[in-house]
Amino acid sequence: MSLPLDRLVARKSGACVPIAFRIALKLDQVSWDEACEDVGLAVFALRNAQKMFKADGLVNWFDTWLEAEACGAKITRGPLGDVTSAAPPTALPDAAAFTIAPPIARAADIARRLVAETREDSTVIGYLTGPATLLKHLNIDETQRAVDYSLALVKLYGEAGVGALLFAEEEAPARPFDAVANLAGYYNLPMLLAARGGVTPEQAKALGYRVESRLRISGWEIAPDTAPDSLIGAA
Amino acid sequence: MGKLFDQHAHLFPGFVYEKDAYGKRAGCDPDLICHGLEPITDIEREGMAGLSDIDVDLIEHKLSSIVEEARDVYMALSISEGIITGDMNCGLFTASGDPVVVGTGIYFHTLLNNAQLKYINKYYVDDPTVGLADGDIFFFNEELAGGVHNLDMFSAMPIFYQGKLLAWAEVGGHQGETGSITPGGFAPTAKSRYEEGIHIPCMRIGRNFQLSRDVLDFMTGSVRNPFVFEADLKSRVATLFQIRNRFVREVERRGVAPVVGAMRKILIKGEANARTRLRSINDGIFRHVLFNDEHGTFFGLTRIPVTVFKEDDTLTVLLQGVSPESGDGPFNSSWHLTRAATAVYLFSYFFRGLLPANAGLLEPVRYLVEGPSIMNSTDEIAHGLANQTCAFATQNLYMVGAKMLYASPHREAVQAPQSRNYSLPIFAGINRRNYFAANFTGTTNAGGGGGRYDMDGEHALGFYWGPWTDAGEVEEHDERLSPIILARHLDKNFHGYGKYRGGTPLLEVTTVCADGCRMSSWGSCDKVTFNFGLFGGYAGPPNPRFVIRDSDLFAQIKAGKELSLGQYALLTERSLKGKYEVTSSSKDAAPFRPGDLIVHSVGASGGYGDVLERDPALVVKDLTDGLITQDVALKIYRVAINPQTGLVDQKKTEQLRTAARKERLRKGKNFDQFIASWRKLSPPKDILHHYGHWPEPRLPKYDKPFWGLYG
């Protein structure tokens, strides 16, 4: 089991969790393709960055096209996975096929490995794309399929033993789907929010996300080209 | 040697001091074990020339990351209790066989298991019947070849790049069962090495990245737990592959010379750091002595004194006047083990902060361990409990080091020793996953930490040999071993008192639910503690084996009775009916039946400073935390607490403490008076069988008042 979020924030000094996915890959000279092909190498890079930043927690993945790509979206990426072009999926798979699609299986495997390797000295946080962004990237209005995908991912993370969930929103943040919130509650996984456009603690709380004054989590992913001197500020 | 050593030390003729007290034998070369770092190679020299300090730091970080990842992978893949909870080591070694970076749960292994690699380099590489190739996998567990004891099993793999040997990867840990006469590997009744199971000095067990089935069948056929043995061996090999792949990737990115050059520089940096630290500490001669009370399964006194000469940037550790080795039990250490054991103290406290912990840090330290003796023994006798014996030197070094560091800029590292008062049960039987397992539980990793110069000792701090260990989950132990853990907690009146108290261990209470479980146990310090108090603090209490046979536990549970399962409560209240046995820690395997209760821990540590100086508020806190009783508050700490309000009566407390100080002065003797009466005393003859000559084991008729003054 990864350290539950409540125990993490109960630490004397509070907790700091920078979202440092791509910068971790960069620091270890692991390309996006390598990380996708070799899950062990991705875990290695994430853990090294965690140690270097002395982070109290780490996010297993960070890519708002994760679920859409698993559904067949055509994505073109740069060396560190930054999306240069994307075409939404044309036909959506069912939840069972979604679960075993390589991007999802990979994210879940990384979460499982991080939990097994870091044991109780840090919190592993499972990544999900927030509901508003997910609907947009899937290019659908009807929510049920998006709910199914998020439920499948929460289940994988819950069984992997992560300590919390992080929802990333490129769009204006929306409330998590009710069923997803219920399932997260079943696994006792607090839901955290990262919004590219920024969000106040009050807004996040009003939407149903957990806000902890003793938890410092970066608002969005730290850019991989951030200069060392600016890392602390960026985090 | 330095001036102090030359003036004050006198080595006895006819003994070995600077190497193991046995000669070369099949697969084992003691000269390779003791000669320190190998010479710098050409490629290392070339690499070092082009590296800045920042380059070295970066590569050190990378290599450390590789072995730390390996550590976590190995722990996650293994199914042996010891390895899961951290009694293991993953390392990267130079091509010559010196350890550079380690990912470990314990420091103990850090300086061991490298002579085997040197042995391969020296004797096997050019031997056409053996040779060395990319993809080879080796196995070793022979203590005489440079290991701890044969319960610790290691595998190693050479790392080649473009046909050239660049480094070694090594992974191993405490696997346990060896096929010894007692299940689980620890054989307290063993009198020779031939009763302790398989010993493999260094054997190739796989080629081309594959284990050889025939060799695997031989090994798994030699132990009682073939499933565990094979699973753990495969987890080691998988981890070796991981280390190798990561290392090769680093070489591909940075080049051969920079990586191997940095590895050498890391070793050199360690030595330079250690010398700088030593220069900041006062020169002098420092001593401490420890008496052990048990040999295998019977009581008997032995003596282990340590003298340390600190001169400029060197340290000489001298173990002299040590009791002779024992052919009646397995409590015999070796030169290399004694050295590695003391590194646990040095790395954790004395050299604290000087990382990475590697062979370079010990380059300025010279070890002179008198042999043959129980601290540096010959080869044919049993060595299985050498891990307890070598700890005697470590406990002494804690005390010596505290004296040295108190008057230095590094006072924050002054601490009473971590608990080594072991009483450790080994459970053997079919577990709930339906395979045979024989091992201890992770409670081993929850000994009390010593009182510190500025604060109390930590409870359930960690394993004696290193802090990065875990006590494991009770439910998982219940699955992997045959008994059931009923309770784990911190017990009452079970630590050393002091201005800052020692830490208490996790006490575990275990029972058996069905027939078929056998239990052996080992340990010592049943009557004489190893956990000294520091600067007036009380010692941690002795820790004998405590078992209740044929208890009415299950009847009481069925009747819904509330039970207090603490050691203190059970022994003072006797609320369970049954046969109470408080005995010597080491016992051979015997069947345990449902309702039998085993109450055990690895002991509590000593306190720091005078009990009369403990803040009364802390005494009240100990009381409310259930760590002490009213009796202790009043009679030891001399604190008057109102039982109704729980508040301290300050005035009465001051009176009690003043009276206690006067009483001490009244009872006090001057040094000459004390020593005159002290020298008339001697222990009963029946516990001196293994001691040597009393009072000086090595010098008949020597009658100076203190050991170590041989002028």
Tab-separated table of C-alpha atoms in Angstrom, chain B residues 371-710:
chain	number	residue	atom	x	y	z
B	371	GLY	CA	42.455	-14.847	16.718
B	372	PRO	CA	41.747	-17.623	17.132
B	373	SER	CA	39.061	-16.325	19.453
B	374	ILE	CA	35.294	-16.066	19.461
B	375	MET	CA	35.713	-12.817	17.522
B	376	ASN	CA	38.099	-14.261	14.927
B	377	SER	CA	37.633	-17.983	14.787
B	378	THR	CA	38.984	-20.913	12.810
B	379	ASP	CA	37.101	-22.582	10.002
B	380	GLU	CA	35.824	-25.980	11.107
B	381	ILE	CA	33.699	-24.859	14.035
B	382	ALA	CA	30.112	-23.611	13.747
B	383	HIS	CA	29.570	-19.964	12.762
B	384	GLY	CA	25.809	-19.733	12.311
B	385	LEU	CA	25.300	-17.279	15.175
B	386	ALA	CA	28.347	-15.216	14.308
B	387	ASN	CA	25.874	-12.424	13.646
B	388	GLN	CA	25.261	-12.234	17.412
B	389	THR	CA	28.928	-12.551	18.334
B	390	CYS	CA	30.203	-9.851	16.009
B	391	ALA	CA	27.619	-7.488	17.483
B	392	PHE	CA	29.621	-7.539	20.721
B	393	ALA	CA	32.238	-5.438	18.986
B	394	THR	CA	29.573	-3.102	17.657
B	395	GLN	CA	28.016	-2.573	21.104
B	396	ASN	CA	31.451	-1.763	22.463
B	397	LEU	CA	32.076	0.644	19.635
B	398	TYR	CA	28.822	2.483	20.361
B	399	MET	CA	30.177	3.173	23.850
B	400	VAL	CA	33.664	4.046	22.693
B	401	GLY	CA	32.311	6.236	19.908
B	402	ALA	CA	30.032	8.122	22.295
B	403	LYS	CA	33.025	9.006	24.444
B	404	MET	CA	34.957	10.156	21.387
B	405	LEU	CA	32.160	12.164	19.823
B	406	TYR	CA	30.951	13.891	22.975
B	407	ALA	CA	33.946	16.195	22.932
B	408	SER	CA	33.771	16.820	19.198
B	409	PRO	CA	31.688	18.909	16.800
B	410	HIS	CA	29.609	15.783	16.163
B	411	ARG	CA	27.947	15.420	19.542
B	412	GLU	CA	24.540	14.971	17.930
B	413	ALA	CA	25.596	11.399	17.107
B	414	VAL	CA	26.125	10.479	20.790
B	415	GLN	CA	23.699	7.725	21.662
B	416	ALA	CA	23.468	4.608	23.824
B	417	PRO	CA	23.632	1.414	21.751
B	418	GLN	CA	20.705	0.128	19.730
B	419	SER	CA	19.240	-3.000	21.302
B	420	ARG	CA	21.071	-6.253	20.682
B	421	ASN	CA	19.437	-8.222	23.520
B	422	TYR	CA	18.101	-10.775	21.097
B	423	SER	CA	15.677	-13.544	21.819
B	424	LEU	CA	14.422	-14.557	18.433
B	425	PRO	CA	12.042	-17.399	17.625
B	426	ILE	CA	12.184	-19.193	14.279
B	427	PHE	CA	8.866	-20.731	13.266
B	428	ALA	CA	8.840	-23.700	10.926
B	429	GLY	CA	5.903	-25.423	9.314
B	430	ILE	CA	3.393	-25.336	6.485
B	431	ASN	CA	2.002	-21.822	6.109
B	432	ARG	CA	-1.444	-20.648	5.018
B	433	ARG	CA	-0.306	-20.573	1.404
B	434	ASN	CA	0.397	-24.256	1.778
B	435	TYR	CA	4.158	-24.300	1.418
B	436	PHE	CA	6.861	-24.938	4.002
B	437	ALA	CA	8.407	-21.836	5.489
B	438	ALA	CA	10.918	-21.446	8.298
B	439	ASN	CA	11.780	-17.944	9.422
B	440	PHE	CA	11.437	-15.143	11.947
B	441	THR	CA	8.915	-12.333	11.808
B	442	GLY	CA	9.662	-8.683	11.102
B	443	THR	CA	9.558	-7.918	14.825
B	444	THR	CA	13.298	-8.451	14.514
B	445	ASN	CA	13.346	-5.032	12.905
B	446	ALA	CA	11.768	-3.260	15.829
B	447	GLY	CA	14.438	-3.056	18.515
B	448	GLY	CA	14.602	-0.070	20.816
B	449	GLY	CA	16.974	2.788	19.994
B	450	GLY	CA	19.406	4.086	22.595
B	451	GLY	CA	18.859	7.227	24.670
B	452	ARG	CA	20.470	10.220	22.972
B	453	TYR	CA	22.385	13.117	24.422
B	454	ASP	CA	19.480	15.459	23.841
B	455	MET	CA	16.382	13.266	23.611
B	456	ASP	CA	14.796	9.931	24.392
B	457	GLY	CA	15.611	6.850	22.359
B	458	GLU	CA	13.237	5.870	19.585
B	459	HIS	CA	10.806	3.010	20.218
B	460	ALA	CA	10.829	0.112	17.756
B	461	LEU	CA	13.539	1.924	15.814
B	462	GLY	CA	14.608	-0.720	13.353
B	463	PHE	CA	16.826	-3.680	12.745
B	464	TYR	CA	20.079	-3.719	14.629
B	465	TRP	CA	22.147	-3.829	11.472
B	466	GLY	CA	20.514	-0.899	9.761
B	467	PRO	CA	17.575	1.427	10.044
B	468	TRP	CA	15.969	1.035	6.599
B	469	THR	CA	14.012	-1.968	7.575
B	470	ASP	CA	10.405	-2.602	8.307
B	471	ALA	CA	8.583	-4.714	10.875
B	472	GLY	CA	6.241	-6.009	8.175
B	473	GLU	CA	2.499	-6.446	8.330
B	474	VAL	CA	1.086	-8.842	10.899
B	475	GLU	CA	-1.481	-10.205	8.458
B	476	GLU	CA	1.221	-10.964	5.900
B	477	HIS	CA	3.357	-12.765	8.477
B	478	ASP	CA	0.284	-14.771	9.433
B	479	GLU	CA	-0.008	-15.879	5.812
B	480	ARG	CA	3.658	-16.597	5.213
B	481	LEU	CA	4.464	-18.389	8.472
B	482	SER	CA	2.675	-21.135	10.359
B	483	PRO	CA	1.823	-19.421	13.704
B	484	ILE	CA	-0.513	-16.490	14.359
B	485	ILE	CA	0.510	-13.143	15.823
B	486	LEU	CA	-1.920	-12.113	18.559
B	487	ALA	CA	-0.470	-8.784	19.584
B	488	ARG	CA	2.321	-6.318	18.991
B	489	HIS	CA	2.880	-3.429	21.330
B	490	LEU	CA	5.281	-1.423	23.469
B	491	ASP	CA	5.576	-2.931	26.924
B	492	LYS	CA	5.769	-1.526	30.450
B	493	ASN	CA	9.011	-1.111	32.419
B	494	PHE	CA	10.960	-2.539	29.497
B	495	HIS	CA	13.636	-0.014	28.623
B	496	GLY	CA	16.708	1.604	30.155
B	497	TYR	CA	15.886	4.565	32.363
B	498	GLY	CA	17.838	7.786	32.279
B	499	LYS	CA	17.739	11.526	31.845
B	500	TYR	CA	16.697	10.462	28.356
B	501	ARG	CA	15.224	6.972	28.407
B	502	GLY	CA	16.095	4.203	25.976
B	503	GLY	CA	13.589	3.049	23.359
B	504	THR	CA	11.476	-0.004	23.945
B	505	PRO	CA	10.990	-2.663	21.259
B	506	LEU	CA	7.892	-3.980	19.597
B	507	LEU	CA	6.855	-6.900	21.775
B	508	GLU	CA	5.163	-9.666	19.836
B	509	VAL	CA	2.861	-12.302	21.268
B	510	THR	CA	2.411	-15.339	19.075
B	511	THR	CA	0.473	-18.556	19.330
B	512	VAL	CA	-0.195	-21.599	17.236
B	513	CYS	CA	-3.614	-22.583	15.910
B	514	ALA	CA	-2.916	-26.097	14.698
B	515	ASP	CA	-0.384	-28.846	15.266
B	516	GLY	CA	2.597	-28.972	12.931
B	517	CYS	CA	4.467	-25.820	13.949
B	518	ARG	CA	7.946	-26.215	15.327
B	519	MET	CA	9.860	-23.413	16.951
B	520	SER	CA	13.527	-22.940	17.702
B	521	SER	CA	15.029	-19.770	19.070
B	522	TRP	CA	18.353	-18.069	19.502
B	523	GLY	CA	19.873	-15.147	21.298
B	524	SER	CA	21.917	-14.379	24.369
B	525	CYS	CA	21.976	-11.582	26.991
B	526	ASP	CA	19.531	-13.591	29.083
B	527	LYS	CA	21.197	-12.564	32.311
B	528	VAL	CA	23.796	-9.983	31.267
B	529	THR	CA	22.667	-7.111	29.068
B	530	PHE	CA	24.459	-5.900	25.947
B	531	ASN	CA	22.450	-2.711	25.864
B	532	PHE	CA	24.515	-0.421	28.008
B	533	GLY	CA	23.295	2.841	29.434
B	534	LEU	CA	25.391	5.855	28.602
B	535	PHE	CA	26.868	8.406	31.017
B	536	GLY	CA	24.834	7.189	34.001
B	537	GLY	CA	21.762	5.912	32.155
B	538	TYR	CA	20.370	2.508	33.077
B	539	ALA	CA	21.043	-0.417	30.776
B	540	GLY	CA	18.279	-1.988	28.713
B	541	PRO	CA	17.089	-5.099	30.597
B	542	PRO	CA	18.268	-8.634	29.752
B	543	ASN	CA	15.869	-10.486	27.511
B	544	PRO	CA	15.502	-14.228	28.113
B	545	ARG	CA	13.103	-16.481	26.222
B	546	PHE	CA	9.546	-16.371	27.600
B	547	VAL	CA	7.073	-19.069	26.678
B	548	ILE	CA	3.797	-20.174	28.258
B	549	ARG	CA	3.030	-23.804	27.468
B	550	ASP	CA	-0.472	-25.315	27.517
B	551	SER	CA	-2.138	-22.009	28.317
B	552	ASP	CA	-5.889	-21.560	28.629
B	553	LEU	CA	-5.712	-18.728	26.097
B	554	PHE	CA	-8.321	-20.054	23.711
B	555	ALA	CA	-10.711	-20.902	26.556
B	556	GLN	CA	-10.383	-17.352	27.858
B	557	ILE	CA	-10.908	-15.904	24.382
B	558	LYS	CA	-13.982	-18.114	23.944
B	559	ALA	CA	-15.313	-16.881	27.300
B	560	GLY	CA	-14.930	-13.303	26.071
B	561	LYS	CA	-12.373	-12.309	28.686
B	562	GLU	CA	-10.264	-9.180	28.243
B	563	LEU	CA	-6.616	-10.220	28.196
B	564	SER	CA	-3.501	-8.181	28.845
B	565	LEU	CA	-0.907	-9.811	26.629
B	566	GLY	CA	2.098	-7.730	27.642
B	567	GLN	CA	5.223	-9.367	28.998
B	568	TYR	CA	5.020	-7.317	32.187
B	569	ALA	CA	1.317	-8.030	32.705
B	570	LEU	CA	1.632	-11.747	32.000
B	571	LEU	CA	4.602	-12.192	34.303
B	572	THR	CA	3.250	-10.115	37.170
B	573	GLU	CA	-0.460	-10.943	36.992
B	574	ARG	CA	-0.281	-14.507	35.614
B	575	SER	CA	-3.771	-14.060	34.195
B	576	LEU	CA	-3.312	-17.031	31.860
B	577	LYS	CA	-3.117	-20.480	33.336
B	578	GLY	CA	-0.260	-22.551	31.936
B	579	LYS	CA	3.360	-23.517	32.395
B	580	TYR	CA	5.509	-20.383	32.472
B	581	GLU	CA	9.040	-20.891	31.118
B	582	VAL	CA	11.671	-18.163	31.330
B	583	THR	CA	14.844	-19.712	30.000
B	584	SER	CA	18.001	-19.271	27.970
B	585	SER	CA	17.176	-17.717	24.589
B	586	SER	CA	18.711	-20.398	22.419
B	587	LYS	CA	16.744	-23.616	22.129
B	588	ASP	CA	16.560	-26.352	19.549
B	589	ALA	CA	13.385	-26.838	17.528
B	590	ALA	CA	10.431	-28.336	19.376
B	591	PRO	CA	6.754	-28.768	18.496
B	592	PHE	CA	4.423	-25.982	19.594
B	593	ARG	CA	0.750	-26.662	20.037
B	594	PRO	CA	-2.422	-24.591	20.002
B	595	GLY	CA	-2.535	-22.424	23.085
B	596	ASP	CA	1.229	-22.290	23.566
B	597	LEU	CA	2.255	-18.667	23.783
B	598	ILE	CA	5.559	-17.141	22.691
B	599	VAL	CA	6.299	-13.640	23.987
B	600	HIS	CA	9.329	-12.142	22.319
B	601	SER	CA	11.203	-9.062	21.192
B	602	VAL	CA	14.749	-8.105	20.305
B	603	GLY	CA	15.108	-6.045	23.445
B	604	ALA	CA	15.139	-2.527	24.772
B	605	SER	CA	17.960	0.000	24.784
B	606	GLY	CA	19.762	1.805	27.534
B	607	GLY	CA	19.124	5.318	28.718
B	608	TYR	CA	21.341	8.388	28.631
B	609	GLY	CA	22.327	10.333	31.741
B	610	ASP	CA	21.256	10.342	35.376
B	611	VAL	CA	17.663	9.348	36.152
B	612	LEU	CA	17.536	12.105	38.779
B	613	GLU	CA	17.925	14.647	35.994
B	614	ARG	CA	14.929	13.470	33.990
B	615	ASP	CA	12.301	16.157	33.617
B	616	PRO	CA	9.397	15.111	35.899
B	617	ALA	CA	6.984	16.078	33.114
B	618	LEU	CA	8.585	13.400	30.920
B	619	VAL	CA	8.198	10.884	33.728
B	620	VAL	CA	4.484	11.691	33.868
B	621	LYS	CA	4.300	11.251	30.110
B	622	ASP	CA	6.000	7.838	30.362
B	623	LEU	CA	3.398	6.910	32.938
B	624	THR	CA	0.434	8.025	30.861
B	625	ASP	CA	1.941	6.367	27.770
B	626	GLY	CA	2.024	3.071	29.661
B	627	LEU	CA	5.808	2.821	29.469
B	628	ILE	CA	6.414	2.754	33.220
B	629	THR	CA	4.510	2.006	36.419
B	630	GLN	CA	4.067	4.261	39.471
B	631	ASP	CA	6.782	2.209	41.167
B	632	VAL	CA	9.373	3.209	38.612
B	633	ALA	CA	8.344	6.853	38.737
B	634	LEU	CA	8.834	6.892	42.472
B	635	LYS	CA	11.686	4.480	43.116
B	636	ILE	CA	13.847	5.076	40.053
B	637	TYR	CA	13.090	8.611	38.963
B	638	ARG	CA	12.179	9.830	42.441
B	639	VAL	CA	9.223	11.754	41.137
B	640	ALA	CA	6.211	12.157	43.419
B	641	ILE	CA	3.018	12.013	41.405
B	642	ASN	CA	-0.398	12.496	42.892
B	643	PRO	CA	-2.272	9.323	41.868
B	644	GLN	CA	-5.596	11.168	41.870
B	645	THR	CA	-4.652	14.209	39.803
B	646	GLY	CA	-1.661	12.808	37.937
B	647	LEU	CA	0.218	16.023	38.748
B	648	VAL	CA	3.811	16.213	39.942
B	649	ASP	CA	4.409	17.313	43.521
B	650	GLN	CA	7.445	19.474	42.746
B	651	LYS	CA	8.485	20.092	46.323
B	652	LYS	CA	8.318	16.459	47.349
B	653	THR	CA	10.119	15.424	44.168
B	654	GLU	CA	12.993	17.769	44.976
B	655	GLN	CA	13.172	16.341	48.479
B	656	LEU	CA	13.201	12.777	47.160
B	657	ARG	CA	15.945	13.569	44.665
B	658	THR	CA	18.073	15.397	47.219
B	659	ALA	CA	17.764	12.411	49.545
B	660	ALA	CA	18.736	10.035	46.735
B	661	ARG	CA	21.867	12.051	45.988
B	662	LYS	CA	22.859	12.033	49.651
B	663	GLU	CA	22.318	8.282	49.764
B	664	ARG	CA	24.593	7.844	46.771
B	665	LEU	CA	27.333	9.858	48.460
B	666	ARG	CA	26.933	7.800	51.601
B	667	LYS	CA	27.313	4.552	49.694
B	668	GLY	CA	30.135	5.827	47.493
B	669	LYS	CA	33.694	4.537	47.754
B	670	ASN	CA	36.834	6.087	46.415
B	671	PHE	CA	38.460	4.359	43.466
B	672	ASP	CA	41.134	2.529	45.441
B	673	GLN	CA	38.587	1.161	47.909
B	674	PHE	CA	36.296	0.055	45.150
B	675	ILE	CA	38.955	-1.691	43.097
B	676	ALA	CA	40.394	-3.437	46.143
B	677	SER	CA	37.048	-5.070	46.892
B	678	TRP	CA	36.137	-5.588	43.254
B	679	ARG	CA	39.259	-7.595	42.517
B	680	LYS	CA	38.378	-10.113	45.201
B	681	LEU	CA	35.237	-11.064	43.304
B	682	SER	CA	35.020	-13.707	40.623
B	683	PRO	CA	32.145	-15.484	38.862
B	684	PRO	CA	31.231	-19.093	39.757
B	685	LYS	CA	33.633	-21.529	38.124
B	686	ASP	CA	30.870	-23.389	36.244
B	687	ILE	CA	30.220	-20.424	33.972
B	688	LEU	CA	33.903	-19.892	33.156
B	689	HIS	CA	34.387	-22.972	30.958
B	690	HIS	CA	34.639	-20.886	27.812
B	691	TYR	CA	36.068	-17.749	29.313
B	692	GLY	CA	39.785	-18.536	29.232
B	693	HIS	CA	41.859	-17.668	32.315
B	694	TRP	CA	40.076	-15.483	34.844
B	695	PRO	CA	40.334	-12.536	34.917
B	696	GLU	CA	42.481	-12.233	31.767
B	697	PRO	CA	41.521	-14.882	29.173
B	698	ARG	CA	44.845	-14.767	27.370
B	699	LEU	CA	47.372	-14.152	30.150
B	700	PRO	CA	47.500	-16.647	33.024
B	701	LYS	CA	48.448	-14.969	36.313
B	702	TYR	CA	47.982	-11.502	34.910
B	703	ASP	CA	46.462	-9.529	37.791
B	704	LYS	CA	46.362	-5.864	36.789
B	705	PRO	CA	43.043	-4.282	37.704
B	706	PHE	CA	41.997	-3.476	34.154
B	707	TRP	CA	42.208	-5.353	30.913
B	708	GLY	CA	44.178	-3.791	28.143
B	709	LEU	CA	47.077	-2.437	30.236
B	710	TYR	CA	49.704	-4.900	29.195
